[in-house]
Short mmCIF file of C-alpha atoms in Angstrom, two decimals:
data_model
loop_
_atom_site.label_atom_id
_atom_site.label_comp_id
_atom_site.label_asym_id
_atom_site.label_seq_id
_atom_site.Cartn_x
_atom_site.Cartn_y
_atom_site.Cartn_z
CA MET A 1 -2.68 -27.26 31.13
CA ARG A 2 -0.80 -24.03 30.82
CA LYS A 3 -1.76 -21.18 33.10
CA PRO A 4 -2.82 -18.06 31.37
CA ARG A 5 -0.28 -15.33 31.19
CA ILE A 6 -0.94 -12.01 32.61
CA ALA A 7 -0.18 -9.16 30.26
CA PRO A 8 2.56 -6.73 31.49
CA SER A 9 0.16 -3.83 30.68
CA ALA A 10 -2.49 -5.28 33.09
CA VAL A 11 0.14 -5.47 35.87
CA VAL A 12 1.12 -1.88 35.10
CA TRP A 13 -2.55 -0.60 35.21
CA LEU A 14 -3.15 -2.65 38.39
CA VAL A 15 -0.21 -1.14 40.12
CA LEU A 16 -1.14 2.32 39.08
CA GLY A 17 -4.78 1.81 40.20
CA GLY A 18 -3.55 0.59 43.59
CA ALA A 19 -1.19 3.42 43.99
CA PHE A 20 -3.92 5.91 43.07
CA PHE A 21 -6.13 4.31 45.79
CA LEU A 22 -3.59 3.65 48.52
CA ILE A 23 -1.27 6.67 48.34
CA PRO A 24 -3.72 9.21 49.58
CA LEU A 25 -4.74 6.81 52.46
CA VAL A 26 -1.17 6.31 53.49
CA ALA A 27 -0.57 10.09 53.45
CA THR A 28 -3.62 10.67 55.50
CA LEU A 29 -2.54 8.04 57.98
CA LEU A 30 0.91 9.48 58.39
CA PHE A 31 -0.61 12.87 58.78
CA SER A 32 -2.95 11.70 61.50
CA LEU A 33 -0.19 10.15 63.46
CA LYS A 34 1.51 13.42 64.05
CA ASP A 35 1.51 14.92 67.54
CA ALA A 36 -0.54 18.06 67.91
CA GLN A 37 2.13 19.71 70.07
CA THR A 38 5.27 18.96 68.43
CA GLY A 39 4.12 18.00 64.89
CA LYS A 40 6.25 14.89 64.83
CA CYS A 41 5.35 11.11 64.25
CA CYS A 42 4.17 9.07 65.70
CA SER A 43 1.22 9.65 68.14
CA LEU A 44 -2.31 8.38 68.53
CA SER A 45 -3.55 11.52 70.33
CA ALA A 46 -5.66 12.55 67.39
CA TYR A 47 -7.44 9.28 67.39
CA GLY A 48 -7.97 9.72 71.10
CA VAL A 49 -9.54 13.14 70.61
CA ILE A 50 -12.03 11.69 67.98
CA LEU A 51 -12.87 8.49 69.92
CA HIS A 52 -13.70 10.54 73.03
CA ASP A 53 -15.70 13.11 71.18
CA PRO A 54 -19.41 12.33 71.72
CA GLN A 55 -20.30 14.32 68.63
CA PHE A 56 -18.36 11.97 66.50
CA TRP A 57 -20.41 8.93 67.56
CA SER A 58 -23.71 10.74 67.49
CA THR A 59 -23.16 12.12 63.93
CA ILE A 60 -21.83 8.87 62.42
CA LYS A 61 -24.76 6.92 63.99
CA LEU A 62 -27.15 9.32 62.48
CA SER A 63 -25.58 9.12 59.02
CA PHE A 64 -25.48 5.29 59.03
CA ARG A 65 -29.21 5.30 60.24
CA LEU A 66 -30.00 7.61 57.39
CA ALA A 67 -28.16 5.46 54.95
CA LEU A 68 -29.93 2.30 56.07
CA GLU A 69 -33.28 4.03 55.87
CA THR A 70 -32.47 5.36 52.42
CA ILE A 71 -31.45 1.88 51.27
CA VAL A 72 -34.69 0.27 52.66
CA VAL A 73 -36.97 2.97 51.15
CA GLY A 74 -35.25 3.10 47.94
CA LEU A 75 -35.36 -0.70 47.33
CA LEU A 76 -38.97 -0.81 48.44
CA LEU A 77 -39.86 1.69 45.87
CA PHE A 78 -37.75 0.79 42.90
CA VAL A 79 -37.64 -3.01 43.01
CA PRO A 80 -41.44 -3.36 42.38
CA THR A 81 -41.40 -0.44 39.93
CA VAL A 82 -38.53 -1.79 37.84
CA TYR A 83 -39.96 -5.35 38.00
CA TRP A 84 -43.33 -4.07 36.73
CA VAL A 85 -41.87 -1.96 33.91
CA HIS A 86 -39.73 -4.97 32.65
CA LEU A 87 -42.65 -7.34 33.02
CA LYS A 88 -45.65 -5.24 31.73
CA VAL A 89 -44.60 -2.02 30.14
CA PRO A 90 -41.09 -2.45 28.68
CA ARG A 91 -41.79 0.52 26.39
CA LEU A 92 -41.54 2.82 29.35
CA ARG A 93 -38.02 1.81 30.15
CA PRO A 94 -36.53 4.76 28.23
CA VAL A 95 -38.86 7.01 30.00
CA VAL A 96 -37.86 5.82 33.43
CA GLY A 97 -34.28 5.79 32.52
CA PHE A 98 -34.58 9.47 31.38
CA LEU A 99 -36.20 10.29 34.77
CA ALA A 100 -33.43 8.56 36.55
CA LEU A 101 -30.94 10.88 34.91
CA VAL A 102 -32.60 14.04 36.28
CA PRO A 103 -30.78 13.89 39.60
CA PHE A 104 -27.46 13.93 37.75
CA VAL A 105 -28.55 17.17 35.95
CA ILE A 106 -29.89 19.07 38.97
CA PRO A 107 -27.14 19.92 41.54
CA PRO A 108 -27.92 18.93 45.10
CA ILE A 109 -27.78 22.60 46.21
CA ILE A 110 -30.63 23.58 43.83
CA MET A 111 -32.60 20.56 44.90
CA VAL A 112 -32.37 21.24 48.58
CA VAL A 113 -33.14 25.02 48.06
CA GLY A 114 -36.24 24.13 46.06
CA LEU A 115 -37.42 21.54 48.58
CA LEU A 116 -36.98 23.95 51.49
CA LYS A 117 -38.69 26.76 49.57
CA PHE A 118 -41.49 24.45 48.53
CA TYR A 119 -42.28 23.14 52.14
CA LYS A 120 -41.72 26.51 53.82
CA ASP A 121 -43.90 28.49 51.49
CA THR A 122 -47.01 26.20 51.97
CA LEU A 123 -49.89 27.65 53.93
CA HIS A 124 -49.35 25.08 56.76
CA SER A 125 -45.70 24.35 56.69
CA PRO A 126 -44.96 20.81 57.88
CA PHE A 127 -42.40 21.63 60.39
CA TRP A 128 -42.76 18.05 61.80
CA PHE A 129 -41.37 16.96 58.46
CA LEU A 130 -38.69 19.61 57.99
CA ASP A 131 -37.26 19.24 61.41
CA ASN A 132 -36.93 15.43 61.27
CA PRO A 133 -33.80 14.22 59.51
CA ASN A 134 -35.26 10.78 59.20
CA LEU A 135 -38.03 12.21 57.10
CA PHE A 136 -36.74 15.18 55.15
CA LEU A 137 -33.15 13.96 54.59
CA VAL A 138 -34.24 10.44 53.70
CA GLY A 139 -36.58 11.76 51.18
CA ALA A 140 -33.92 13.90 49.66
CA TYR A 141 -31.31 11.03 49.67
CA VAL A 142 -33.80 8.65 47.96
CA ILE A 143 -33.90 11.26 45.16
CA LEU A 144 -30.10 11.42 45.01
CA ALA A 145 -29.78 7.68 45.13
CA PHE A 146 -32.50 7.13 42.39
CA PRO A 147 -30.14 6.91 39.39
CA TYR A 148 -27.78 4.48 41.20
CA ILE A 149 -30.34 2.18 42.48
CA TYR A 150 -32.35 2.20 39.26
CA PHE A 151 -29.48 1.50 36.83
CA SER A 152 -28.23 -1.33 39.21
CA LEU A 153 -31.62 -2.97 39.21
CA ASP A 154 -32.18 -2.40 35.59
CA ALA A 155 -29.00 -4.26 34.75
CA GLY A 156 -30.08 -7.07 37.21
CA PHE A 157 -33.42 -7.51 35.74
CA ARG A 158 -32.02 -7.50 32.19
CA ALA A 159 -29.72 -10.34 33.12
CA ILE A 160 -32.64 -12.66 34.05
CA ASP A 161 -35.64 -13.95 32.14
CA VAL A 162 -38.34 -12.02 34.11
CA HIS A 163 -41.23 -13.41 32.06
CA THR A 164 -40.24 -17.11 32.43
CA LEU A 165 -39.61 -16.72 36.21
CA THR A 166 -42.89 -14.94 36.66
CA GLU A 167 -44.97 -17.37 34.51
CA ALA A 168 -43.43 -20.38 36.31
CA SER A 169 -44.09 -19.01 39.72
CA ARG A 170 -47.68 -17.84 38.91
CA GLY A 171 -48.38 -21.27 37.30
CA LEU A 172 -47.44 -22.97 40.38
CA GLY A 173 -49.90 -20.96 42.33
CA ALA A 174 -47.65 -18.27 43.96
CA SER A 175 -49.04 -14.86 44.58
CA TRP A 176 -47.52 -11.68 43.25
CA ARG A 177 -45.91 -10.88 46.57
CA THR A 178 -44.45 -14.41 46.74
CA THR A 179 -43.11 -14.27 43.24
CA LEU A 180 -41.50 -10.85 43.79
CA GLY A 181 -40.03 -11.80 47.22
CA ARG A 182 -38.99 -15.30 46.83
CA VAL A 183 -38.38 -15.82 43.07
CA ILE A 184 -37.38 -12.53 41.51
CA LEU A 185 -35.49 -10.76 44.51
CA PRO A 186 -33.05 -13.59 45.05
CA ASN A 187 -32.13 -13.57 41.50
CA ILE A 188 -31.29 -9.87 41.58
CA ARG A 189 -29.61 -9.73 44.88
CA VAL A 190 -26.30 -8.73 43.31
CA ALA A 191 -27.96 -5.73 41.67
CA ALA A 192 -29.76 -4.79 44.80
CA LEU A 193 -26.45 -5.03 46.76
CA SER A 194 -24.70 -2.85 44.21
CA GLY A 195 -27.31 -0.13 44.60
CA ALA A 196 -27.18 -0.43 48.36
CA PHE A 197 -23.43 0.01 48.44
CA LEU A 198 -23.66 3.10 46.21
CA THR A 199 -26.45 4.50 48.34
CA LEU A 200 -24.49 4.01 51.46
CA ALA A 201 -21.40 5.77 49.99
CA ILE A 202 -23.60 8.61 48.79
CA VAL A 203 -25.31 9.23 52.08
CA MET A 204 -22.09 8.91 54.29
CA GLY A 205 -20.51 11.51 52.02
CA GLU A 206 -23.30 13.96 51.34
CA PHE A 207 -22.67 17.44 52.79
CA THR A 208 -24.60 20.02 50.89
CA ILE A 209 -28.18 18.99 51.64
CA ALA A 210 -27.42 18.27 55.34
CA SER A 211 -25.64 21.50 55.80
CA LEU A 212 -28.22 23.77 54.24
CA SER A 213 -30.92 21.99 56.03
CA ALA A 214 -29.10 22.62 59.44
CA PHE A 215 -28.70 18.88 60.29
CA SER A 216 -25.59 17.69 62.09
CA THR A 217 -24.55 14.64 60.05
CA PHE A 218 -21.13 13.14 59.81
CA PRO A 219 -19.94 15.04 56.75
CA THR A 220 -20.94 18.34 58.45
CA TYR A 221 -18.99 17.07 61.55
CA LEU A 222 -15.89 16.44 59.39
CA GLU A 223 -16.22 19.88 57.88
CA PHE A 224 -16.45 21.53 61.33
CA ILE A 225 -13.47 19.65 62.81
CA ASN A 226 -11.35 20.11 59.74
CA GLU A 227 -11.61 23.91 60.34
CA SER A 228 -10.44 23.72 63.80
CA GLN A 229 -8.33 20.63 64.34
CA ALA A 230 -6.31 19.35 61.37
CA TYR A 231 -4.79 16.06 62.89
CA PRO A 232 -8.03 14.84 64.44
CA ALA A 233 -9.84 15.56 61.14
CA ALA A 234 -7.47 13.27 59.35
CA ALA A 235 -8.09 10.66 61.99
CA ALA A 236 -11.80 10.98 61.66
CA THR A 237 -11.58 10.66 57.92
CA LEU A 238 -9.69 7.26 58.22
CA LEU A 239 -12.07 6.07 60.92
CA SER A 240 -15.12 6.83 58.79
CA PHE A 241 -13.42 5.15 55.84
CA GLY A 242 -12.88 1.97 57.91
CA ILE A 243 -16.35 2.01 59.33
CA THR A 244 -17.95 2.57 55.92
CA TRP A 245 -16.02 -0.42 54.48
CA ALA A 246 -16.88 -2.56 57.49
CA ALA A 247 -20.66 -1.74 56.92
CA MET A 248 -20.29 -2.64 53.16
CA LEU A 249 -18.67 -5.91 53.97
CA SER A 250 -21.44 -6.67 56.52
CA ILE A 251 -24.16 -5.95 53.78
CA LEU A 252 -22.16 -8.19 51.39
CA LEU A 253 -22.04 -11.07 53.90
CA ILE A 254 -25.79 -10.74 54.67
CA GLY A 255 -26.52 -10.66 50.91
CA ARG A 256 -24.57 -13.84 50.36
CA ARG A 257 -26.25 -15.67 53.15
CA GLY A 258 -29.57 -14.75 51.76
CA GLY A 259 -28.37 -15.49 48.27
CA GLN A 260 -27.84 -19.15 49.19
CA ARG A 261 -31.55 -19.64 48.77
CA THR A 262 -31.54 -18.16 45.20
CA VAL A 263 -34.38 -19.57 43.21
CA ARG A 264 -33.85 -20.35 39.51
CA VAL A 265 -36.90 -21.42 37.65
CA GLY A 266 -36.46 -22.77 34.18
CA ILE A 267 -38.39 -24.77 31.55
CA GLY A 268 -37.10 -28.21 30.87
CA ARG A 269 -36.94 -29.45 27.23
#
């Protein structure tokens, strides 16, 4: 059996894509290895400055915690919603899809200004909510991640037979919670992981909302150190890139382990 030949154009596009992705990383790496005193390569002093900075660890921990909380809240909200829309009210899919596009239209700066004005202008301002990043920022980030989670889940639900799976599960005596958690969710795990990856990337790179809300997250830390120390800023960027990719791989491994129990219910002939 002859092996399929790879078109030369595909190789060219692959090389161009790899170069577009790797060249900025290599340039940043070389810049981060320069010595702050002499400006010559190669020195790890910039990485030492970052790794011994307690603010680096505190801000990156906060951003990861916010990302994980946003993923959990987003999936808890949107998985049942998208499932119910596909199962019971498919006519509302265009409406929900239109609502999911709204965060694309409204810039984050307008959204955060509106949220701050709304909560601060109330008669009894909920400062316990505004002063807690785990509440205010997570709520704002769930709105930002709404399009990415929704369209990922929508594609996942369209790839399976929701009605057949549900009818088979309910016919065997399973409750709605069991049907969603043990039948539907394992079959859309790839879509859920896609939404989780996108949400993680969004939260780890979001600057506008955190800055205007006066919270010290990892993007605001990068902006601060970039203004004062150029070489450590490049080192912090590469470290954040590596940590983010490590977190994505860990989520992927966890999803694959859970996916080994995938349930596929079909109707025999």
